[in-house]
Coordinates of C-alpha atoms in Angstrom, one line a residue:
M1475 CA -16.6 23.7 -2.6
S1476 CA -20.2 23.1 -3.8
Q1477 CA -23.2 23.5 -1.7
R1478 CA -23.8 20.6 0.7
K1479 CA -25.9 17.7 -0.7
S1480 CA -27.7 14.6 0.4
I1481 CA -26.3 12.0 -2.0
V1482 CA -27.8 8.6 -2.1
F1483 CA -25.7 5.7 -3.5
F1484 CA -27.1 2.6 -4.9
H1485 CA -24.8 -0.6 -5.5
P1486 CA -26.1 -4.3 -6.0
D1487 CA -23.4 -6.1 -3.8
L1488 CA -21.0 -4.1 -1.6
G1489 CA -18.3 -6.7 -1.5
I1490 CA -14.6 -6.6 -2.2
G1491 CA -13.7 -5.6 -5.9
G1492 CA -12.6 -2.8 -8.1
A1493 CA -16.3 -1.4 -8.5
E1494 CA -16.8 -1.7 -4.8
R1495 CA -13.5 0.1 -4.0
L1496 CA -14.5 3.0 -6.2
V1497 CA -17.9 3.4 -4.7
I1498 CA -16.3 3.3 -1.1
D1499 CA -13.6 5.9 -2.2
A1500 CA -16.3 8.1 -3.9
A1501 CA -18.5 8.0 -0.9
V1502 CA -15.8 8.7 1.8
G1503 CA -14.3 11.4 -0.4
L1504 CA -17.7 13.2 -0.9
Q1505 CA -18.5 12.8 2.8
E1506 CA -15.3 14.5 3.8
L1507 CA -16.1 17.4 1.5
G1508 CA -19.3 17.9 3.8
H1509 CA -22.0 16.0 1.9
K1510 CA -24.4 13.7 3.7
I1511 CA -23.8 10.1 2.2
T1512 CA -26.1 7.1 2.4
I1513 CA -25.4 3.8 0.6
F1514 CA -28.2 1.3 -0.3
T1515 CA -27.2 -2.2 -1.2
S1516 CA -28.9 -5.7 -1.5
H1517 CA -26.0 -7.3 0.1
C1518 CA -23.1 -6.5 2.3
D1519 CA -21.3 -9.4 4.2
P1520 CA -19.3 -7.9 7.1
S1521 CA -16.8 -10.7 6.7
H1522 CA -16.1 -9.8 3.1
C1523 CA -16.4 -6.1 2.6
F1524 CA -14.1 -3.0 2.9
E1525 CA -13.6 -1.6 6.4
E1526 CA -15.4 1.6 5.7
A1527 CA -18.6 -0.3 4.9
K1528 CA -18.7 -1.9 8.3
D1529 CA -16.8 0.3 10.9
G1530 CA -19.3 3.2 10.8
T1531 CA -17.4 5.5 8.5
L1532 CA -20.2 5.2 6.0
D1533 CA -23.9 4.8 6.5
V1534 CA -24.6 1.5 4.6
R1535 CA -28.1 0.1 4.6
V1536 CA -29.0 -3.4 3.3
R1537 CA -32.5 -3.7 1.8
G1538 CA -34.1 -5.8 -0.8
N1539 CA -32.7 -9.1 0.1
S1540 CA -35.6 -10.8 1.9
I1541 CA -37.7 -12.2 -1.1
F1542 CA -35.3 -13.1 -4.1
P1543 CA -32.1 -15.1 -3.9
A1544 CA -28.9 -13.8 -5.6
T1545 CA -29.0 -16.7 -8.0
L1546 CA -31.1 -19.8 -8.8
F1547 CA -28.8 -22.9 -8.7
G1548 CA -26.0 -20.5 -9.7
R1549 CA -27.8 -19.2 -12.8
F1550 CA -30.0 -16.2 -13.7
K1551 CA -27.8 -13.7 -11.7
I1552 CA -28.7 -10.7 -13.9
L1553 CA -32.4 -11.4 -13.5
F1554 CA -32.3 -11.8 -9.7
T1555 CA -29.9 -8.7 -9.3
I1556 CA -32.6 -6.7 -11.0
L1557 CA -35.5 -8.1 -8.9
R1558 CA -33.6 -7.5 -5.6
H1559 CA -32.7 -4.0 -6.8
F1560 CA -36.3 -3.2 -7.4
Q1561 CA -37.4 -4.7 -4.2
L1562 CA -34.9 -2.3 -2.5
L1563 CA -36.4 0.6 -4.3
L1564 CA -40.0 -0.2 -3.7
W1565 CA -39.2 -0.9 0.0
I1566 CA -37.3 2.4 0.8
T1567 CA -40.0 4.3 -1.3
I1568 CA -43.1 2.8 0.4
S1569 CA -41.5 3.0 3.9
G1570 CA -40.6 6.6 3.5
E1571 CA -37.0 5.9 4.3
L1572 CA -35.8 7.4 1.0
R1573 CA -38.1 10.5 1.4
N1574 CA -36.7 11.1 4.8
L1575 CA -33.2 11.5 3.4
N1576 CA -34.3 14.3 1.2
P1577 CA -31.9 13.3 -1.6
T1578 CA -30.3 15.9 -3.8
A1579 CA -28.7 13.4 -6.1
F1580 CA -28.6 9.8 -6.7
F1581 CA -25.3 7.9 -7.5
L1582 CA -25.7 4.5 -9.3
D1583 CA -23.2 2.2 -10.9
Q1584 CA -23.1 -1.4 -12.4
L1585 CA -26.9 -1.6 -12.7
S1586 CA -29.0 1.1 -14.4
A1587 CA -32.3 -0.8 -14.4
G1588 CA -33.6 1.3 -11.7
I1589 CA -33.0 4.7 -13.2
P1590 CA -36.4 4.9 -15.0
F1591 CA -38.3 4.2 -11.6
L1592 CA -36.1 6.8 -9.7
R1593 CA -36.9 9.4 -12.4
W1594 CA -40.6 8.7 -12.2
R1595 CA -40.8 8.7 -8.3
W1596 CA -38.2 11.5 -7.8
P1597 CA -38.6 13.9 -10.8
N1598 CA -36.6 16.6 -9.1
T1599 CA -33.6 14.5 -8.0
H1600 CA -30.8 14.3 -10.6
I1601 CA -29.1 11.0 -11.3
L1602 CA -25.4 10.3 -12.1
F1603 CA -24.5 6.9 -13.4
Y1604 CA -21.0 5.6 -13.2
C1605 CA -20.4 3.1 -16.0
H1606 CA -17.3 0.8 -15.3
F1607 CA -17.8 -0.9 -18.6
P1608 CA -20.8 -2.0 -20.8
D1609 CA -22.3 -5.0 -19.1
L1610 CA -23.4 -6.3 -22.5
L1611 CA -19.7 -6.5 -23.5
L1612 CA -18.5 -8.1 -20.3
V1613 CA -20.8 -11.1 -20.5
Q1614 CA -18.8 -14.0 -21.8
Q1615 CA -19.8 -17.4 -23.3
R1616 CA -22.7 -16.3 -25.4
Q1617 CA -21.9 -18.9 -28.1
S1618 CA -25.4 -20.6 -28.0
W1619 CA -28.4 -18.9 -29.4
L1620 CA -30.3 -19.6 -26.3
K1621 CA -27.8 -17.5 -24.1
R1622 CA -27.8 -14.7 -26.8
L1623 CA -31.6 -14.7 -26.9
W1624 CA -31.7 -14.6 -22.9
R1625 CA -29.5 -11.7 -22.9
I1626 CA -31.5 -9.4 -25.4
P1627 CA -34.0 -7.9 -23.0
F1628 CA -31.2 -7.1 -20.4
D1629 CA -28.9 -5.7 -22.9
S1630 CA -31.8 -3.5 -24.3
L1631 CA -32.8 -2.5 -20.7
E1632 CA -29.2 -1.5 -20.0
G1633 CA -29.0 0.8 -22.9
W1634 CA -32.5 2.4 -22.5
S1635 CA -32.3 2.9 -18.8
M1636 CA -28.8 4.5 -18.7
R1637 CA -30.1 7.3 -21.2
G1638 CA -32.2 8.3 -18.2
A1639 CA -29.2 9.4 -16.2
D1640 CA -28.6 13.1 -16.1
R1641 CA -25.0 12.5 -16.2
V1642 CA -23.0 9.5 -17.3
V1643 CA -19.2 9.2 -16.3
V1644 CA -16.8 6.4 -17.0
N1645 CA -13.4 5.3 -15.6
S1646 CA -11.2 6.2 -18.6
E1647 CA -11.0 7.8 -22.0
F1648 CA -10.6 4.1 -23.3
T1649 CA -13.9 3.1 -21.8
K1650 CA -15.6 6.4 -22.9
G1651 CA -14.7 5.6 -26.4
V1652 CA -16.2 2.0 -26.1
V1653 CA -19.3 3.3 -24.4
E1654 CA -19.9 5.9 -27.1
L1655 CA -19.7 3.3 -29.9
T1656 CA -22.0 1.0 -28.0
W1657 CA -24.7 3.6 -27.3
K1658 CA -24.7 6.4 -29.9
G1659 CA -25.7 9.8 -28.3
L1660 CA -25.5 8.7 -24.7
G1661 CA -25.0 11.7 -22.5
G1662 CA -26.8 14.1 -24.8
E1663 CA -25.0 17.4 -25.6
R1664 CA -22.4 17.0 -22.8
G1665 CA -21.5 13.5 -23.8
V1666 CA -20.0 11.1 -21.4
G1667 CA -17.5 12.3 -18.8
V1668 CA -14.3 10.7 -17.3
V1669 CA -13.7 10.3 -13.6
Y1670 CA -10.6 8.2 -12.9
P1671 CA -10.6 5.7 -10.0
C1672 CA -8.0 6.4 -7.3
V1673 CA -5.6 4.7 -4.9
S1674 CA -5.3 5.7 -1.3
T1675 CA -2.4 8.1 -0.6
K1676 CA -3.2 8.8 3.0
G1677 CA -0.4 8.1 5.4
Q1678 CA 2.0 7.6 2.6
S1679 CA 5.6 8.9 3.2
G1680 CA 7.3 6.7 0.4
K1681 CA 6.4 3.3 1.5
K1682 CA 3.3 1.3 0.9
G1683 CA 1.0 -0.3 3.7
M1684 CA 1.8 1.8 6.7
S1685 CA -0.5 2.3 9.8
G1686 CA -0.9 5.6 11.3
Q1687 CA 1.7 4.7 14.0
E1688 CA 4.2 3.6 11.4
D1689 CA 3.7 6.8 9.4
Q1690 CA 4.3 8.8 12.6
D1691 CA 7.5 6.9 13.2
E1692 CA 8.6 7.3 9.7
K1693 CA 8.2 11.1 9.9
A1694 CA 10.4 11.0 13.0
L1695 CA 12.9 9.0 11.2
D1696 CA 12.9 11.4 8.3
A1697 CA 13.8 14.2 10.6
K1698 CA 16.6 12.2 12.1
L1699 CA 18.1 11.4 8.7
E1700 CA 18.1 15.1 7.6
K1701 CA 21.5 15.2 9.5
Y1702 CA 23.0 12.7 6.9
V1703 CA 22.2 14.6 3.7
T1704 CA 23.6 17.8 2.3
R1705 CA 21.7 19.9 -0.1
E1706 CA 24.0 20.9 -2.9
D1707 CA 21.5 23.0 -4.8
K1708 CA 17.7 23.4 -5.5
E1709 CA 17.4 19.8 -7.0
T1710 CA 20.6 17.9 -6.0
Y1711 CA 21.3 16.1 -2.6
R1712 CA 24.4 14.5 -1.5
C1713 CA 24.5 11.4 0.8
R1714 CA 26.6 11.7 4.0
V1715 CA 25.9 8.4 5.4
S1716 CA 29.3 6.9 6.6
D1717 CA 31.8 7.4 3.8
C1718 CA 29.1 7.8 1.1
T1719 CA 29.1 10.8 -1.0
K1720 CA 26.8 9.8 -3.8
I1721 CA 24.7 12.7 -5.4
L1722 CA 21.0 12.1 -6.2
E1723 CA 18.4 14.2 -7.9
G1724 CA 15.7 15.0 -5.3
Q1725 CA 15.3 14.1 -1.6
A1726 CA 13.0 11.1 -2.4
L1727 CA 15.7 9.5 -4.4
W1728 CA 18.2 10.0 -1.6
R1729 CA 15.7 8.4 0.8
K1730 CA 15.3 5.5 -1.5
H1731 CA 19.1 5.2 -1.9
V1732 CA 19.5 5.0 1.9
D1733 CA 16.7 2.3 2.2
K1734 CA 18.4 0.0 -0.3
G1735 CA 22.1 1.0 -0.1
H1736 CA 22.6 1.4 3.7
I1737 CA 20.4 -1.3 5.1
E1738 CA 22.4 -2.2 8.3
W1739 CA 23.2 1.6 9.1
L1740 CA 19.6 2.4 8.8
K1741 CA 18.6 -0.5 11.1
G1742 CA 20.8 0.9 13.8
I1743 CA 19.3 4.3 13.5
K1744 CA 15.8 2.9 14.0
Q1745 CA 16.9 1.1 17.0
D1746 CA 18.5 4.2 18.5
L1747 CA 15.3 6.0 18.1
D1748 CA 13.3 3.3 20.0
L1749 CA 10.2 4.2 18.2
P1750 CA 7.1 1.7 18.6
S1751 CA 7.1 0.6 15.0
Y1752 CA 10.9 -0.3 15.2
K1753 CA 11.1 -2.1 18.4
E1754 CA 11.1 -5.2 16.3
E1755 CA 12.4 -5.3 12.9
R1756 CA 9.6 -5.0 10.3
V1757 CA 9.3 -8.0 7.9
E1758 CA 9.3 -5.7 5.0
E1759 CA 12.7 -4.5 5.7
K1760 CA 14.3 -7.9 5.2
P1761 CA 15.4 -8.3 1.6
L1762 CA 13.0 -10.9 0.0
W1763 CA 14.6 -14.0 -1.3
G1764 CA 18.0 -13.1 -0.5
G1765 CA 17.8 -9.7 -2.3
K1766 CA 17.0 -11.1 -5.7
K1767 CA 15.7 -8.6 -8.3
I1768 CA 11.9 -9.1 -8.4
F1769 CA 10.0 -8.8 -11.6
L1770 CA 6.3 -8.6 -10.4
S1771 CA 3.0 -9.1 -12.1
I1772 CA -0.2 -8.7 -10.1
N1773 CA -3.3 -10.0 -12.0
R1774 CA -6.2 -12.3 -11.5
F1775 CA -5.6 -15.9 -13.0
E1776 CA -7.6 -15.3 -16.1
K1777 CA -6.7 -16.0 -19.7
K1778 CA -7.6 -12.3 -20.8
K1779 CA -4.9 -11.0 -18.4
N1780 CA -2.2 -12.5 -20.6
V1781 CA 0.1 -13.3 -17.8
G1782 CA 1.9 -15.7 -20.1
L1783 CA 3.6 -12.7 -21.7
A1784 CA 5.5 -12.0 -18.5
I1785 CA 6.8 -15.6 -18.5
K1786 CA 7.9 -15.5 -22.1
A1787 CA 9.6 -12.2 -21.6
F1788 CA 11.5 -13.5 -18.5
A1789 CA 12.5 -16.7 -20.4
G1790 CA 14.2 -14.5 -22.9
L1791 CA 16.9 -13.5 -20.2
S1792 CA 20.0 -15.3 -20.0
E1793 CA 20.5 -17.9 -17.4
P1794 CA 23.0 -15.9 -15.2
E1795 CA 20.5 -13.0 -15.5
R1796 CA 17.7 -15.1 -14.2
Y1797 CA 19.8 -16.5 -11.4
G1798 CA 19.9 -13.1 -9.8
S1799 CA 16.2 -12.4 -10.4
R1800 CA 12.8 -14.0 -9.9
L1801 CA 9.5 -13.5 -11.7
V1802 CA 6.7 -13.4 -9.1
L1803 CA 3.1 -13.8 -10.5
A1804 CA 0.6 -12.8 -7.8
G1805 CA -3.1 -12.4 -8.1
G1806 CA -6.7 -13.3 -7.3
Y1807 CA -7.4 -17.0 -7.2
D1808 CA -10.5 -18.9 -6.4
S1809 CA -10.3 -22.7 -6.4
R1810 CA -14.0 -22.8 -7.1
E1811 CA -13.5 -20.9 -10.3
H1812 CA -12.6 -23.3 -13.2
E1813 CA -11.0 -20.5 -15.2
N1814 CA -8.7 -19.6 -12.3
V1815 CA -7.6 -23.3 -11.9
S1816 CA -7.2 -24.0 -15.6
C1817 CA -5.3 -20.7 -16.1
H1818 CA -2.9 -21.3 -13.3
S1819 CA -2.1 -25.0 -14.6
E1820 CA -1.5 -23.6 -18.1
L1821 CA 0.8 -20.9 -16.9
V1822 CA 2.8 -23.5 -14.8
A1823 CA 3.1 -25.7 -17.9
L1824 CA 4.3 -22.8 -20.0
A1825 CA 7.0 -21.9 -17.6
E1826 CA 8.2 -25.5 -17.5
K1827 CA 8.0 -25.7 -21.3
L1828 CA 10.4 -22.7 -21.5
G1829 CA 12.9 -24.4 -19.2
L1830 CA 12.0 -22.3 -16.1
Q1831 CA 11.6 -23.9 -12.6
A1832 CA 8.2 -22.9 -11.2
A1833 CA 6.7 -23.2 -7.6
T1834 CA 3.3 -22.1 -6.1
A1835 CA 2.6 -20.6 -2.7
K1836 CA -0.5 -19.7 -0.9
N1837 CA 0.6 -17.8 2.2
I1838 CA 3.5 -15.6 3.4
V1839 CA 5.3 -18.4 5.3
S1840 CA 5.4 -20.7 2.2
A1841 CA 6.3 -17.8 -0.2
L1842 CA 9.3 -16.6 1.9
S1843 CA 10.7 -20.2 2.1
I1844 CA 10.8 -20.8 -1.6
P1845 CA 14.3 -22.3 -2.6
S1846 CA 16.6 -19.8 -4.5
E1847 CA 16.7 -21.9 -7.7
V1848 CA 13.0 -21.3 -8.4
D1849 CA 12.7 -18.9 -11.5
V1850 CA 9.0 -18.3 -11.4
L1851 CA 6.9 -18.1 -8.3
F1852 CA 3.1 -18.1 -8.3
L1853 CA 1.4 -16.5 -5.4
L1854 CA -2.3 -17.3 -5.1
S1855 CA -4.8 -15.0 -3.4
V1856 CA -2.2 -12.6 -2.1
P1857 CA -3.1 -11.0 1.1
G1858 CA -2.5 -7.3 1.7
Q1859 CA 0.7 -7.5 3.8
L1860 CA 2.4 -9.7 1.3
K1861 CA 1.2 -7.4 -1.6
S1862 CA 2.8 -4.4 0.1
M1863 CA 6.0 -6.3 0.7
L1864 CA 6.3 -7.3 -3.0
L1865 CA 5.5 -3.7 -4.1
N1866 CA 8.2 -2.4 -1.8
A1867 CA 10.8 -5.0 -3.0
A1868 CA 9.9 -5.0 -6.7
S1869 CA 12.3 -3.6 -9.3
I1870 CA 9.5 -3.5 -11.9
L1871 CA 5.8 -4.2 -12.5
L1872 CA 4.9 -6.0 -15.5
Y1873 CA 1.2 -5.3 -16.4
T1874 CA 0.2 -7.6 -19.3
P1875 CA -3.6 -7.1 -20.1
S1876 CA -4.5 -5.6 -23.4
N1877 CA -7.4 -3.2 -23.6
E1878 CA -7.9 -3.0 -19.8
H1879 CA -10.7 -0.7 -19.0
F1880 CA -8.6 1.2 -16.4
G1881 CA -6.2 -0.9 -14.3
I1882 CA -5.6 0.0 -10.7
V1883 CA -2.4 -2.0 -10.1
P1884 CA -0.1 0.2 -12.2
L1885 CA -1.2 3.1 -9.9
E1886 CA -0.4 1.0 -6.8
A1887 CA 3.0 0.3 -8.2
M1888 CA 3.8 3.9 -9.2
L1889 CA 2.7 5.0 -5.8
A1890 CA 5.2 2.6 -4.3
G1891 CA 7.9 3.9 -6.6
V1892 CA 8.0 1.1 -8.9
P1893 CA 8.4 1.7 -12.7
V1894 CA 5.7 0.0 -14.7
L1895 CA 6.0 -1.9 -18.1
A1896 CA 2.5 -2.2 -19.5
A1897 CA 0.7 -3.1 -22.8
N1898 CA 0.3 -0.1 -24.9
S1899 CA -3.5 -0.1 -25.1
G1900 CA -6.5 0.6 -22.9
G1901 CA -6.2 2.4 -19.4
P1902 CA -2.4 2.3 -19.1
L1903 CA -2.2 4.7 -21.8
E1904 CA -3.7 7.2 -19.4
T1905 CA -1.8 6.3 -16.3
V1906 CA 1.7 5.3 -17.4
V1907 CA 3.8 7.9 -19.1
D1908 CA 6.3 6.2 -21.5
D1909 CA 9.8 6.6 -20.6
L1910 CA 8.9 8.8 -17.5
T1911 CA 7.1 6.5 -15.0
G1912 CA 7.7 3.3 -17.0
W1913 CA 7.2 2.0 -20.5
L1914 CA 4.4 1.1 -22.9
R1915 CA 5.2 -1.7 -25.4
S1916 CA 3.2 -4.0 -27.7
P1917 CA 2.1 -7.3 -26.1
E1918 CA 2.8 -8.8 -29.6
K1919 CA 6.5 -8.0 -29.4
V1920 CA 8.0 -10.2 -26.6
D1921 CA 11.5 -9.2 -27.4
Q1922 CA 10.7 -5.6 -26.5
W1923 CA 9.5 -6.7 -23.1
T1924 CA 12.7 -8.8 -22.5
A1925 CA 14.8 -5.9 -23.6
I1926 CA 13.2 -3.7 -20.7
L1927 CA 14.0 -6.5 -18.3
H1928 CA 17.6 -6.5 -19.6
Y1929 CA 17.7 -2.7 -18.8
V1930 CA 16.3 -3.0 -15.3
L1931 CA 19.1 -5.6 -14.4
R1932 CA 21.9 -3.3 -15.5
A1933 CA 23.5 -1.5 -12.6
S1934 CA 24.0 1.5 -14.7
S1935 CA 20.1 1.9 -14.9
Q1936 CA 19.5 2.2 -11.2
S1937 CA 19.6 5.9 -10.9
Q1938 CA 17.0 6.2 -14.0
L1939 CA 14.9 3.7 -12.3
E1940 CA 14.9 5.7 -9.2
R1941 CA 13.9 8.8 -11.0
M1942 CA 11.0 6.9 -12.7
G1943 CA 9.9 5.7 -9.4
T1944 CA 9.7 9.3 -8.0
A1945 CA 8.0 10.5 -11.2
G1946 CA 5.5 7.8 -10.9
R1947 CA 4.6 8.4 -7.3
A1948 CA 4.3 12.2 -8.0
R1949 CA 1.9 11.5 -10.9
V1950 CA -0.3 9.3 -8.8
V1951 CA -0.4 11.7 -5.9
A1952 CA -1.3 14.7 -8.3
E1953 CA -3.8 12.9 -10.5
F1954 CA -5.2 9.7 -9.0
S1955 CA -5.5 10.4 -5.3
E1956 CA -8.7 10.0 -3.3
T1957 CA -8.9 13.8 -3.0
K1958 CA -8.8 14.1 -6.7
L1959 CA -11.5 11.6 -7.2
A1960 CA -13.7 13.4 -4.6
H1961 CA -13.3 16.9 -6.2
R1962 CA -13.8 15.6 -9.8
L1963 CA -17.2 13.8 -8.7
D1964 CA -18.1 16.9 -6.6
D1965 CA -17.6 19.2 -9.7
E1966 CA -19.7 16.6 -11.9
L1967 CA -22.5 16.4 -9.3
E1968 CA -22.6 20.3 -8.8
N1969 CA -22.8 20.8 -12.6
M1970 CA -25.5 18.1 -13.0
V1971 CA -28.0 19.5 -10.4
K1972 CA -27.6 23.0 -11.9
A1973 CA -28.5 21.7 -15.4
P1974 CA -31.9 21.0 -16.9
R1975 CA -33.0 17.2 -16.4
V1976 CA -32.1 15.2 -19.6
K1977 CA -35.1 14.5 -21.7
V1978 CA -35.9 10.7 -22.3
T1979 CA -38.9 8.4 -22.8
E1980 CA -40.2 8.3 -19.2
L1981 CA -41.5 5.2 -17.4
Q1982 CA -44.9 6.8 -17.0
D1983 CA -45.0 7.4 -20.8
I1984 CA -44.5 3.8 -21.4
L1985 CA -47.0 2.7 -18.7
L1986 CA -49.5 5.1 -20.3
F1987 CA -49.0 3.8 -23.8
V1988 CA -49.3 0.2 -22.6
G1989 CA -52.6 1.2 -20.8
I1990 CA -54.3 2.9 -23.7
S1991 CA -53.0 0.6 -26.4
P1992 CA -56.0 -1.7 -26.2
V1993 CA -58.4 1.4 -26.4
I1994 CA -56.5 2.7 -29.6
L1995 CA -56.6 -0.7 -31.2
L1996 CA -60.3 -0.9 -30.4
V1997 CA -60.9 2.4 -32.0
V1998 CA -59.0 1.6 -35.1
L1999 CA -60.8 -1.6 -35.6
T2000 CA -64.2 0.0 -35.1
L2001 CA -63.3 2.6 -37.9
L2002 CA -62.1 -0.1 -40.3
K2003 CA -65.3 -2.0 -39.6
N2004 CA -67.5 1.0 -40.4
L2005 CA -65.5 1.6 -43.6
G2006 CA -66.1 -2.0 -44.6
L2007 CA -62.4 -2.6 -44.7
L2008 CA -62.4 -5.3 -41.8
P2009 CA -63.2 -8.9 -42.8
Q2010 CA -66.4 -10.4 -41.3
G2011 CA -66.0 -12.1 -37.8
I2012 CA -63.0 -9.9 -36.7
L2013 CA -65.0 -7.5 -34.6

């Protein structure tokens, strides 16, 4: 492990989102490696943040929120975000709070505007910037010349200030390509690095969403179940439950076979063990919707997520196939967001136009009571418990966005042992292995997506799907765990602090130029006047 460091994080708004999840995972991981971690933010609402940000796991300090609002009448968000960030930086600098932390390295993401100031005030402290995606490419609705004009200084500031980071890393090779095209030469000789986000694999023993007690009980159950399996050779296991003699490749596949093929027998074993988690039957163990095959999509209700592709692919199945299955479209939804509302309405209309019966649910109770004849179920703002239930029960995850920067949902599905069908572009090219952990297909060819759904429904495909699930889980644990993220960041930080600081146009150089510009102008004008080259009346 590298030498212990004092690492200070800066994040604008520590709420609940993909960027915030990465910051929390990075901070916790580095802290567990022995580093001292402090997070500064301009906003952190205890009712709307991750547990680690409020339960004392991390040292989170809110500063820079006393003068400027987050927006002005819902507008000018980027301007006020920068102003709040600079208020934070000035406060912790003037008060000595930052100096007392004796920072070895700074970690910034989302907002790079403060990098020149940090370089100026802390010339010996290296800076790592994590770029999720270029902000200038994320901003939508720039159709009017006024909006484009408004964004020019902020886009320029983003590119210039980011060059002051001693190391720039991104979330995928796809994002790296976009960043290097957007800002030529960013990262200097070392270029831009890649550090993948992670999903939590702690307390996982084959099922998603377990508490510590449940994980302990699951391990006790595993020990009991060892009596009901025979190891034929190094990779082959034979089931000995009741009269079953099915042979499976790998113990994980055998366990999944027991979970799905011997439900009542397994329930009796759990009751006999009398473990705390099994004194009452867990909701997750009940087959959802009468045991229908579940085709699952988890995405925000936004047009760019292309959820309509899943509906079109499902509509391509025959009526008998659809009768034994259900398409579940779950995701983030905010009734205050016009795009969320309009996108949901358009998707419902599309399903009905294709002859599918659709229904919408907003909580677990209404979701579980949906009539069996419903083909497409929309789940709005899915709570964590229901999301875990869906992943445990799903036969396949359909991930429809094109050119996604990274995409955490495929990893969550693979960790739960669910094969993934994803668009063959963007982040999924780096997470999903075609024909091993799932499939990568063109979003333009709906018939190919329907063909995969046909394959999933075939009884003869089940052993292959189980192998895919096992391979997917193994890949996530090996390459996308929180431990892997922490070690990759630790290596980046260690190499960064050992290297010379990157050379850029410093803030003090700009301030000096602005300060002496009038003097230079006066000298030039005086010289021109003495040479008789300046018109009368100018000086």
